[in-house]
Amino acid sequence: MTDLAAFGDAPFFLHAHPDDESISTGGTIAALIEAGAEVTVITGTRGERGEVVAGELEHLEGTDELAPHRMGELAAALDALGGPTHAFLGSAPARIPQAARRLYADSGMRWGADGFAEPATDAPVTALSLAPLADVVGDLLAAMLDDARRPAFSSIVSYDARGGYGHPDHVRMHDAGLEIARLTGRPFLAIVEPRIHDAPLPAGEELSVDLPPAALAAKTAAMAAHRSQLTVDPDAGTFTLSGGQTHPVAEVEHFRRVHPDRIVQFCIQEGSCTE
């Protein structure tokens, strides 16, 4: 069942790195824009510590050139999705007024024994995952409130409490989005990816967006724009990540609408959320 109305007319998508917006929510973004919604995407980092697909771009891995390259890929991907409003966290408008620009660094990660990501031991001091939650929330609110300090958005879309596959930057964006939902009373829609074992969440309203052909085509094109991170096979309807894992391009994107207070209580009880 597709219910775009749950997102409202001005949803904010909070993502951690370039390509997350396309893989997890690209079709929904495209469908919302086609329906007339004013969609905003905030990207937390530039993905500069991520792996690079083997081939002509692999020389970028670990270099200063990777961040600007991925910024260019992200711009092309967003254009393919219909051109949502975009900002990097720490840069205007997603920066506390009168404050100097802040660059939130990619925290990096390592794979744990359970198959989920864990924090890297060498995360830089400027890493998004290490930033005080109040700082991240403040920068996001700068973009999400109007001049009268009223919410200028209809809903928040971000990761579940575990950050999907567990990347610490995903978790930080989830935590910040959840806090903003609690402060403003706006809906929080957690991304549910069937290919990932989701962290347990309290019962909520399940939403599925069946992607119409145009939205699926836009999503596929957006994913293909992230050439340093993945390879798309449009004929097979699959994509392969830099680590060699191949997955289908999801034709249905899933979300769970949850109540912030219930999540906060659940996380306190289960110890599954970070401070």
PDB file of C-alpha atoms in Angstrom:
ATOM      1  CA  MET A   1       0.000   0.000   0.000  1.00  0.00           C
ATOM      2  CA  THR A   2       1.299   3.437  -0.926  1.00  0.00           C
ATOM      3  CA  ASP A   3       0.405   6.329   1.342  1.00  0.00           C
ATOM      4  CA  LEU A   4       2.409   9.434   0.524  1.00  0.00           C
ATOM      5  CA  ALA A   5       0.016  11.502   2.632  1.00  0.00           C
ATOM      6  CA  ALA A   6       1.777  10.241   5.758  1.00  0.00           C
ATOM      7  CA  PHE A   7       4.871  12.238   4.753  1.00  0.00           C
ATOM      8  CA  GLY A   8       2.977  15.513   4.373  1.00  0.00           C
ATOM      9  CA  ASP A   9       3.786  18.326   1.986  1.00  0.00           C
ATOM     10  CA  ALA A  10       7.247  19.235   3.347  1.00  0.00           C
ATOM     11  CA  PRO A  11       9.138  16.150   4.572  1.00  0.00           C
ATOM     12  CA  PHE A  12      12.772  16.267   5.692  1.00  0.00           C
ATOM     13  CA  PHE A  13      14.975  13.272   4.916  1.00  0.00           C
ATOM     14  CA  LEU A  14      17.960  13.026   7.267  1.00  0.00           C
ATOM     15  CA  HIS A  15      20.780  10.899   5.884  1.00  0.00           C
ATOM     16  CA  ALA A  16      24.358  10.279   6.957  1.00  0.00           C
ATOM     17  CA  HIS A  17      26.337   9.882   3.723  1.00  0.00           C
ATOM     18  CA  PRO A  18      25.981  10.348  -0.029  1.00  0.00           C
ATOM     19  CA  ASP A  19      24.130   7.357  -1.588  1.00  0.00           C
ATOM     20  CA  ASP A  20      21.991   6.653   1.505  1.00  0.00           C
ATOM     21  CA  GLU A  21      19.268   8.960   0.178  1.00  0.00           C
ATOM     22  CA  SER A  22      19.047   7.014  -3.087  1.00  0.00           C
ATOM     23  CA  ILE A  23      19.376   3.413  -1.885  1.00  0.00           C
ATOM     24  CA  SER A  24      16.949   3.643   1.033  1.00  0.00           C
ATOM     25  CA  THR A  25      14.506   6.387   0.086  1.00  0.00           C
ATOM     26  CA  GLY A  26      15.180   7.467  -3.501  1.00  0.00           C
ATOM     27  CA  GLY A  27      11.913   6.234  -4.940  1.00  0.00           C
ATOM     28  CA  THR A  28       9.868   7.834  -2.189  1.00  0.00           C
ATOM     29  CA  ILE A  29      11.671  11.148  -2.646  1.00  0.00           C
ATOM     30  CA  ALA A  30      11.000  11.050  -6.388  1.00  0.00           C
ATOM     31  CA  ALA A  31       7.352  10.103  -5.903  1.00  0.00           C
ATOM     32  CA  LEU A  32       6.810  12.871  -3.344  1.00  0.00           C
ATOM     33  CA  ILE A  33       8.349  15.495  -5.615  1.00  0.00           C
ATOM     34  CA  GLU A  34       6.215  14.274  -8.517  1.00  0.00           C
ATOM     35  CA  ALA A  35       3.167  14.643  -6.239  1.00  0.00           C
ATOM     36  CA  GLY A  36       4.079  18.260  -5.477  1.00  0.00           C
ATOM     37  CA  ALA A  37       5.732  17.938  -2.066  1.00  0.00           C
ATOM     38  CA  GLU A  38       8.595  20.239  -1.081  1.00  0.00           C
ATOM     39  CA  VAL A  39      11.199  17.660  -0.145  1.00  0.00           C
ATOM     40  CA  THR A  40      14.421  18.498   1.699  1.00  0.00           C
ATOM     41  CA  VAL A  41      17.402  16.184   2.083  1.00  0.00           C
ATOM     42  CA  ILE A  42      20.067  16.852   4.711  1.00  0.00           C
ATOM     43  CA  THR A  43      23.314  14.892   4.367  1.00  0.00           C
ATOM     44  CA  GLY A  44      25.413  14.598   7.509  1.00  0.00           C
ATOM     45  CA  THR A  45      28.843  13.943   6.006  1.00  0.00           C
ATOM     46  CA  ARG A  46      30.560  13.689   2.643  1.00  0.00           C
ATOM     47  CA  GLY A  47      31.336   9.991   2.950  1.00  0.00           C
ATOM     48  CA  GLU A  48      35.051  10.568   2.735  1.00  0.00           C
ATOM     49  CA  ARG A  49      36.023   7.466   4.717  1.00  0.00           C
ATOM     50  CA  GLY A  50      33.977   5.020   2.693  1.00  0.00           C
ATOM     51  CA  GLU A  51      35.291   2.339   0.379  1.00  0.00           C
ATOM     52  CA  VAL A  52      35.492   2.872  -3.378  1.00  0.00           C
ATOM     53  CA  VAL A  53      34.336   0.466  -6.069  1.00  0.00           C
ATOM     54  CA  ALA A  54      37.262  -1.283  -7.743  1.00  0.00           C
ATOM     55  CA  GLY A  55      38.152   0.156 -11.121  1.00  0.00           C
ATOM     56  CA  GLU A  56      38.739   3.590 -12.563  1.00  0.00           C
ATOM     57  CA  LEU A  57      37.865   5.462  -9.362  1.00  0.00           C
ATOM     58  CA  GLU A  58      39.603   3.290  -6.769  1.00  0.00           C
ATOM     59  CA  HIS A  59      42.579   5.650  -6.652  1.00  0.00           C
ATOM     60  CA  LEU A  60      40.315   8.122  -4.815  1.00  0.00           C
ATOM     61  CA  GLU A  61      39.970   5.934  -1.725  1.00  0.00           C
ATOM     62  CA  GLY A  62      41.641   7.499   1.296  1.00  0.00           C
ATOM     63  CA  THR A  63      42.491  10.743  -0.523  1.00  0.00           C
ATOM     64  CA  ASP A  64      41.330  14.325  -0.111  1.00  0.00           C
ATOM     65  CA  GLU A  65      39.764  14.105  -3.572  1.00  0.00           C
ATOM     66  CA  LEU A  66      37.123  11.572  -2.520  1.00  0.00           C
ATOM     67  CA  ALA A  67      34.891  14.023  -0.623  1.00  0.00           C
ATOM     68  CA  PRO A  68      34.450  16.524  -3.484  1.00  0.00           C
ATOM     69  CA  HIS A  69      33.969  13.657  -5.927  1.00  0.00           C
ATOM     70  CA  ARG A  70      31.175  12.208  -3.817  1.00  0.00           C
ATOM     71  CA  MET A  71      29.630  15.645  -3.454  1.00  0.00           C
ATOM     72  CA  GLY A  72      29.421  15.751  -7.249  1.00  0.00           C
ATOM     73  CA  GLU A  73      27.887  12.287  -7.365  1.00  0.00           C
ATOM     74  CA  LEU A  74      25.330  13.344  -4.775  1.00  0.00           C
ATOM     75  CA  ALA A  75      24.380  16.429  -6.785  1.00  0.00           C
ATOM     76  CA  ALA A  76      23.788  14.260  -9.855  1.00  0.00           C
ATOM     77  CA  ALA A  77      21.755  11.770  -7.837  1.00  0.00           C
ATOM     78  CA  LEU A  78      19.531  14.466  -6.348  1.00  0.00           C
ATOM     79  CA  ASP A  79      18.970  15.895  -9.813  1.00  0.00           C
ATOM     80  CA  ALA A  80      17.855  12.446 -10.989  1.00  0.00           C
ATOM     81  CA  LEU A  81      15.366  12.298  -8.103  1.00  0.00           C
ATOM     82  CA  GLY A  82      13.728  15.543  -9.166  1.00  0.00           C
ATOM     83  CA  GLY A  83      15.860  18.139  -7.425  1.00  0.00           C
ATOM     84  CA  PRO A  84      14.898  18.211  -3.738  1.00  0.00           C
ATOM     85  CA  THR A  85      16.263  21.034  -1.612  1.00  0.00           C
ATOM     86  CA  HIS A  86      19.579  19.913  -0.171  1.00  0.00           C
ATOM     87  CA  ALA A  87      22.103  20.961   2.440  1.00  0.00           C
ATOM     88  CA  PHE A  88      25.070  19.412   4.173  1.00  0.00           C
ATOM     89  CA  LEU A  89      24.818  19.399   7.949  1.00  0.00           C
ATOM     90  CA  GLY A  90      26.940  22.245   9.299  1.00  0.00           C
ATOM     91  CA  SER A  91      26.547  24.418   6.200  1.00  0.00           C
ATOM     92  CA  ALA A  92      23.796  26.998   5.744  1.00  0.00           C
ATOM     93  CA  PRO A  93      20.903  26.651   6.091  1.00  0.00           C
ATOM     94  CA  ALA A  94      21.654  23.593   8.258  1.00  0.00           C
ATOM     95  CA  ARG A  95      23.874  25.566  10.614  1.00  0.00           C
ATOM     96  CA  ILE A  96      23.117  27.566  13.741  1.00  0.00           C
ATOM     97  CA  PRO A  97      22.655  31.231  12.685  1.00  0.00           C
ATOM     98  CA  GLN A  98      25.768  33.426  12.848  1.00  0.00           C
ATOM     99  CA  ALA A  99      27.980  30.393  13.472  1.00  0.00           C
ATOM    100  CA  ALA A 100      30.939  29.551  11.264  1.00  0.00           C
ATOM    101  CA  ARG A 101      30.562  26.666   8.848  1.00  0.00           C
ATOM    102  CA  ARG A 102      31.135  23.303  10.501  1.00  0.00           C
ATOM    103  CA  LEU A 103      32.265  20.180   8.675  1.00  0.00           C
ATOM    104  CA  TYR A 104      30.996  16.993  10.258  1.00  0.00           C
ATOM    105  CA  ALA A 105      33.472  14.280   9.312  1.00  0.00           C
ATOM    106  CA  ASP A 106      32.615  10.754   8.263  1.00  0.00           C
ATOM    107  CA  SER A 107      33.148   8.621  11.368  1.00  0.00           C
ATOM    108  CA  GLY A 108      34.173   5.485   9.544  1.00  0.00           C
ATOM    109  CA  MET A 109      33.206   2.036  10.843  1.00  0.00           C
ATOM    110  CA  ARG A 110      34.287  -1.558  11.155  1.00  0.00           C
ATOM    111  CA  TRP A 111      32.283  -4.756  10.868  1.00  0.00           C
ATOM    112  CA  GLY A 112      31.396  -6.513  14.096  1.00  0.00           C
ATOM    113  CA  ALA A 113      31.169 -10.239  14.697  1.00  0.00           C
ATOM    114  CA  ASP A 114      27.371 -10.062  14.409  1.00  0.00           C
ATOM    115  CA  GLY A 115      27.533  -8.653  10.883  1.00  0.00           C
ATOM    116  CA  PHE A 116      26.576  -5.138  11.911  1.00  0.00           C
ATOM    117  CA  ALA A 117      28.757  -2.053  11.806  1.00  0.00           C
ATOM    118  CA  GLU A 118      30.615  -0.837  14.871  1.00  0.00           C
ATOM    119  CA  PRO A 119      32.367   2.480  15.557  1.00  0.00           C
ATOM    120  CA  ALA A 120      35.862   2.759  14.140  1.00  0.00           C
ATOM    121  CA  THR A 121      38.669   3.055  16.660  1.00  0.00           C
ATOM    122  CA  ASP A 122      40.234   5.947  14.751  1.00  0.00           C
ATOM    123  CA  ALA A 123      37.249   8.243  14.235  1.00  0.00           C
ATOM    124  CA  PRO A 124      38.422  11.867  13.918  1.00  0.00           C
ATOM    125  CA  VAL A 125      37.518  14.332  16.663  1.00  0.00           C
ATOM    126  CA  THR A 126      35.279  16.125  14.151  1.00  0.00           C
ATOM    127  CA  ALA A 127      33.297  12.941  13.444  1.00  0.00           C
ATOM    128  CA  LEU A 128      29.530  13.237  13.236  1.00  0.00           C
ATOM    129  CA  SER A 129      29.048  10.345  15.640  1.00  0.00           C
ATOM    130  CA  LEU A 130      31.170  12.110  18.277  1.00  0.00           C
ATOM    131  CA  ALA A 131      29.455  15.493  17.976  1.00  0.00           C
ATOM    132  CA  PRO A 132      27.248  16.474  20.918  1.00  0.00           C
ATOM    133  CA  LEU A 133      23.646  15.616  20.129  1.00  0.00           C
ATOM    134  CA  ALA A 134      22.606  19.176  21.002  1.00  0.00           C
ATOM    135  CA  ASP A 135      24.933  20.523  18.304  1.00  0.00           C
ATOM    136  CA  VAL A 136      23.503  18.249  15.621  1.00  0.00           C
ATOM    137  CA  VAL A 137      19.942  19.041  16.672  1.00  0.00           C
ATOM    138  CA  GLY A 138      20.677  22.771  16.688  1.00  0.00           C
ATOM    139  CA  ASP A 139      22.103  22.726  13.181  1.00  0.00           C
ATOM    140  CA  LEU A 140      19.197  20.684  11.860  1.00  0.00           C
ATOM    141  CA  LEU A 141      16.625  22.947  13.489  1.00  0.00           C
ATOM    142  CA  ALA A 142      18.217  25.945  11.782  1.00  0.00           C
ATOM    143  CA  ALA A 143      17.008  24.477   8.499  1.00  0.00           C
ATOM    144  CA  MET A 144      13.762  23.029   9.818  1.00  0.00           C
ATOM    145  CA  LEU A 145      12.210  26.030  11.592  1.00  0.00           C
ATOM    146  CA  ASP A 146      10.855  29.183   9.997  1.00  0.00           C
ATOM    147  CA  ASP A 147      11.765  32.736  11.014  1.00  0.00           C
ATOM    148  CA  ALA A 148       9.234  32.578  13.836  1.00  0.00           C
ATOM    149  CA  ARG A 149      10.863  29.366  15.139  1.00  0.00           C
ATOM    150  CA  ARG A 150       7.902  27.278  14.060  1.00  0.00           C
ATOM    151  CA  PRO A 151       8.303  23.900  12.331  1.00  0.00           C
ATOM    152  CA  ALA A 152       8.606  24.390   8.580  1.00  0.00           C
ATOM    153  CA  PHE A 153       8.377  20.683   7.852  1.00  0.00           C
ATOM    154  CA  SER A 154       5.672  18.034   7.897  1.00  0.00           C
ATOM    155  CA  SER A 155       7.625  14.917   8.878  1.00  0.00           C
ATOM    156  CA  ILE A 156      11.100  13.543   9.562  1.00  0.00           C
ATOM    157  CA  VAL A 157      12.416  10.495   7.735  1.00  0.00           C
ATOM    158  CA  SER A 158      15.576   8.793   8.971  1.00  0.00           C
ATOM    159  CA  TYR A 159      17.010   5.503  10.157  1.00  0.00           C
ATOM    160  CA  ASP A 160      15.807   3.190  12.904  1.00  0.00           C
ATOM    161  CA  ALA A 161      17.437   3.147  16.338  1.00  0.00           C
ATOM    162  CA  ARG A 162      20.218   0.854  15.183  1.00  0.00           C
ATOM    163  CA  GLY A 163      20.964   2.995  12.158  1.00  0.00           C
ATOM    164  CA  GLY A 164      19.987   0.282   9.681  1.00  0.00           C
ATOM    165  CA  TYR A 165      23.164  -1.783   9.389  1.00  0.00           C
ATOM    166  CA  GLY A 166      24.651  -0.020  12.395  1.00  0.00           C
ATOM    167  CA  HIS A 167      26.891   2.758  11.069  1.00  0.00           C
ATOM    168  CA  PRO A 168      27.513   5.221  13.933  1.00  0.00           C
ATOM    169  CA  ASP A 169      26.722   8.204  11.683  1.00  0.00           C
ATOM    170  CA  HIS A 170      23.344   6.659  10.853  1.00  0.00           C
ATOM    171  CA  VAL A 171      22.666   6.278  14.552  1.00  0.00           C
ATOM    172  CA  ARG A 172      23.543   9.933  15.180  1.00  0.00           C
ATOM    173  CA  MET A 173      21.174  11.169  12.483  1.00  0.00           C
ATOM    174  CA  HIS A 174      18.443   8.945  13.901  1.00  0.00           C
ATOM    175  CA  ASP A 175      18.996  10.271  17.408  1.00  0.00           C
ATOM    176  CA  ALA A 176      18.883  13.883  16.248  1.00  0.00           C
ATOM    177  CA  GLY A 177      15.797  13.355  14.121  1.00  0.00           C
ATOM    178  CA  LEU A 178      14.022  11.584  16.947  1.00  0.00           C
ATOM    179  CA  GLU A 179      14.795  14.429  19.350  1.00  0.00           C
ATOM    180  CA  ILE A 180      13.440  16.974  16.877  1.00  0.00           C
ATOM    181  CA  ALA A 181      10.279  14.914  16.461  1.00  0.00           C
ATOM    182  CA  ARG A 182       9.884  14.880  20.233  1.00  0.00           C
ATOM    183  CA  LEU A 183      10.445  18.637  20.509  1.00  0.00           C
ATOM    184  CA  THR A 184       8.126  19.612  17.675  1.00  0.00           C
ATOM    185  CA  GLY A 185       5.483  16.903  17.706  1.00  0.00           C
ATOM    186  CA  ARG A 186       6.046  16.141  14.033  1.00  0.00           C
ATOM    187  CA  PRO A 187       5.892  12.526  12.807  1.00  0.00           C
ATOM    188  CA  PHE A 188       9.053  10.423  12.720  1.00  0.00           C
ATOM    189  CA  LEU A 189       9.188   7.794   9.983  1.00  0.00           C
ATOM    190  CA  ALA A 190      11.864   5.149  10.483  1.00  0.00           C
ATOM    191  CA  ILE A 191      13.313   3.505   7.383  1.00  0.00           C
ATOM    192  CA  VAL A 192      12.743  -0.253   7.360  1.00  0.00           C
ATOM    193  CA  GLU A 193      14.979  -2.231   5.006  1.00  0.00           C
ATOM    194  CA  PRO A 194      13.992  -5.897   4.614  1.00  0.00           C
ATOM    195  CA  ARG A 195      17.551  -6.771   3.507  1.00  0.00           C
ATOM    196  CA  ILE A 196      18.795  -5.718   6.946  1.00  0.00           C
ATOM    197  CA  HIS A 197      17.804  -7.279  10.252  1.00  0.00           C
ATOM    198  CA  ASP A 198      16.145  -4.256  11.821  1.00  0.00           C
ATOM    199  CA  ALA A 199      16.638  -3.261  15.405  1.00  0.00           C
ATOM    200  CA  PRO A 200      13.452  -3.991  17.370  1.00  0.00           C
ATOM    201  CA  LEU A 201      11.053  -1.094  17.638  1.00  0.00           C
ATOM    202  CA  PRO A 202       7.727  -0.697  19.427  1.00  0.00           C
ATOM    203  CA  ALA A 203       4.644  -1.261  17.339  1.00  0.00           C
ATOM    204  CA  GLY A 204       3.803   1.550  14.964  1.00  0.00           C
ATOM    205  CA  GLU A 205       2.095   2.327  11.708  1.00  0.00           C
ATOM    206  CA  GLU A 206       3.685   0.400   8.855  1.00  0.00           C
ATOM    207  CA  LEU A 207       3.938   2.304   5.576  1.00  0.00           C
ATOM    208  CA  SER A 208       4.944   0.872   2.228  1.00  0.00           C
ATOM    209  CA  VAL A 209       5.565   2.986  -0.848  1.00  0.00           C
ATOM    210  CA  ASP A 210       5.095   0.927  -4.009  1.00  0.00           C
ATOM    211  CA  LEU A 211       7.235   2.788  -6.493  1.00  0.00           C
ATOM    212  CA  PRO A 212       5.522   3.725  -9.754  1.00  0.00           C
ATOM    213  CA  PRO A 213       7.653   3.164 -12.873  1.00  0.00           C
ATOM    214  CA  ALA A 214       8.819   6.785 -13.072  1.00  0.00           C
ATOM    215  CA  ALA A 215       9.909   6.842  -9.418  1.00  0.00           C
ATOM    216  CA  LEU A 216      11.700   3.503  -9.746  1.00  0.00           C
ATOM    217  CA  ALA A 217      13.507   4.749 -12.853  1.00  0.00           C
ATOM    218  CA  ALA A 218      14.519   7.932 -11.016  1.00  0.00           C
ATOM    219  CA  LYS A 219      15.792   5.915  -8.064  1.00  0.00           C
ATOM    220  CA  THR A 220      17.793   3.608 -10.320  1.00  0.00           C
ATOM    221  CA  ALA A 221      19.359   6.579 -12.116  1.00  0.00           C
ATOM    222  CA  ALA A 222      20.182   8.246  -8.797  1.00  0.00           C
ATOM    223  CA  MET A 223      21.861   5.113  -7.484  1.00  0.00           C
ATOM    224  CA  ALA A 224      23.859   4.791 -10.705  1.00  0.00           C
ATOM    225  CA  ALA A 225      25.164   8.332 -10.160  1.00  0.00           C
ATOM    226  CA  HIS A 226      27.040   7.109  -7.064  1.00  0.00           C
ATOM    227  CA  ARG A 227      29.666   5.386  -9.198  1.00  0.00           C
ATOM    228  CA  SER A 228      32.375   5.434  -6.541  1.00  0.00           C
ATOM    229  CA  GLN A 229      30.179   3.480  -4.126  1.00  0.00           C
ATOM    230  CA  LEU A 230      28.086   1.024  -6.097  1.00  0.00           C
ATOM    231  CA  THR A 231      27.360  -0.443  -9.508  1.00  0.00           C
ATOM    232  CA  VAL A 232      23.821  -0.766 -10.851  1.00  0.00           C
ATOM    233  CA  ASP A 233      22.689  -3.478 -13.261  1.00  0.00           C
ATOM    234  CA  PRO A 234      19.423  -2.025 -14.603  1.00  0.00           C
ATOM    235  CA  ASP A 235      18.603  -5.137 -16.620  1.00  0.00           C
ATOM    236  CA  ALA A 236      18.852  -7.401 -13.589  1.00  0.00           C
ATOM    237  CA  GLY A 237      17.357  -4.791 -11.251  1.00  0.00           C
ATOM    238  CA  THR A 238      20.260  -5.175  -8.829  1.00  0.00           C
ATOM    239  CA  PHE A 239      23.119  -3.148  -7.413  1.00  0.00           C
ATOM    240  CA  THR A 240      26.498  -4.197  -6.074  1.00  0.00           C
ATOM    241  CA  LEU A 241      28.256  -2.354  -3.264  1.00  0.00           C
ATOM    242  CA  SER A 242      31.983  -1.694  -3.062  1.00  0.00           C
ATOM    243  CA  GLY A 243      32.381  -4.716  -0.792  1.00  0.00           C
ATOM    244  CA  GLY A 244      30.889  -7.016  -3.416  1.00  0.00           C
ATOM    245  CA  GLN A 245      27.452  -7.508  -1.854  1.00  0.00           C
ATOM    246  CA  THR A 246      24.672  -7.611  -4.458  1.00  0.00           C
ATOM    247  CA  HIS A 247      21.082  -6.664  -3.623  1.00  0.00           C
ATOM    248  CA  PRO A 248      17.902  -6.017  -5.590  1.00  0.00           C
ATOM    249  CA  VAL A 249      16.954  -2.405  -6.225  1.00  0.00           C
ATOM    250  CA  ALA A 250      13.932  -2.209  -3.945  1.00  0.00           C
ATOM    251  CA  GLU A 251      10.687  -1.584  -5.820  1.00  0.00           C
ATOM    252  CA  VAL A 252       8.896  -1.008  -2.517  1.00  0.00           C
ATOM    253  CA  GLU A 253      10.292   1.227   0.229  1.00  0.00           C
ATOM    254  CA  HIS A 254       9.165   0.558   3.771  1.00  0.00           C
ATOM    255  CA  PHE A 255       8.784   2.845   6.765  1.00  0.00           C
ATOM    256  CA  ARG A 256       7.377   2.693  10.255  1.00  0.00           C
ATOM    257  CA  ARG A 257       5.681   5.705  11.812  1.00  0.00           C
ATOM    258  CA  VAL A 258       6.530   5.719  15.472  1.00  0.00           C
ATOM    259  CA  HIS A 259       5.807   7.916  18.464  1.00  0.00           C
ATOM    260  CA  PRO A 260       8.963   9.614  19.832  1.00  0.00           C
ATOM    261  CA  ASP A 261       8.026   9.209  23.477  1.00  0.00           C
ATOM    262  CA  ARG A 262       7.458   5.493  22.987  1.00  0.00           C
ATOM    263  CA  ILE A 263      10.816   5.100  21.275  1.00  0.00           C
ATOM    264  CA  VAL A 264      12.612   7.037  23.994  1.00  0.00           C
ATOM    265  CA  GLN A 265      11.033   4.844  26.661  1.00  0.00           C
ATOM    266  CA  PHE A 266      11.829   1.682  24.696  1.00  0.00           C
ATOM    267  CA  CYS A 267      15.452   2.693  24.172  1.00  0.00           C
ATOM    268  CA  ILE A 268      15.866   3.413  27.865  1.00  0.00           C
ATOM    269  CA  GLN A 269      14.444  -0.005  28.706  1.00  0.00           C
ATOM    270  CA  GLU A 270      16.426  -1.915  26.086  1.00  0.00           C
ATOM    271  CA  GLY A 271      19.570   0.211  26.079  1.00  0.00           C
ATOM    272  CA  SER A 272      19.565   0.344  22.271  1.00  0.00           C
ATOM    273  CA  CYS A 273      19.919   4.098  21.801  1.00  0.00           C
ATOM    274  CA  THR A 274      22.966   6.293  22.242  1.00  0.00           C
ATOM    275  CA  GLU A 275      23.139   9.483  24.229  1.00  0.00           C
TER     276      GLU A 275
END
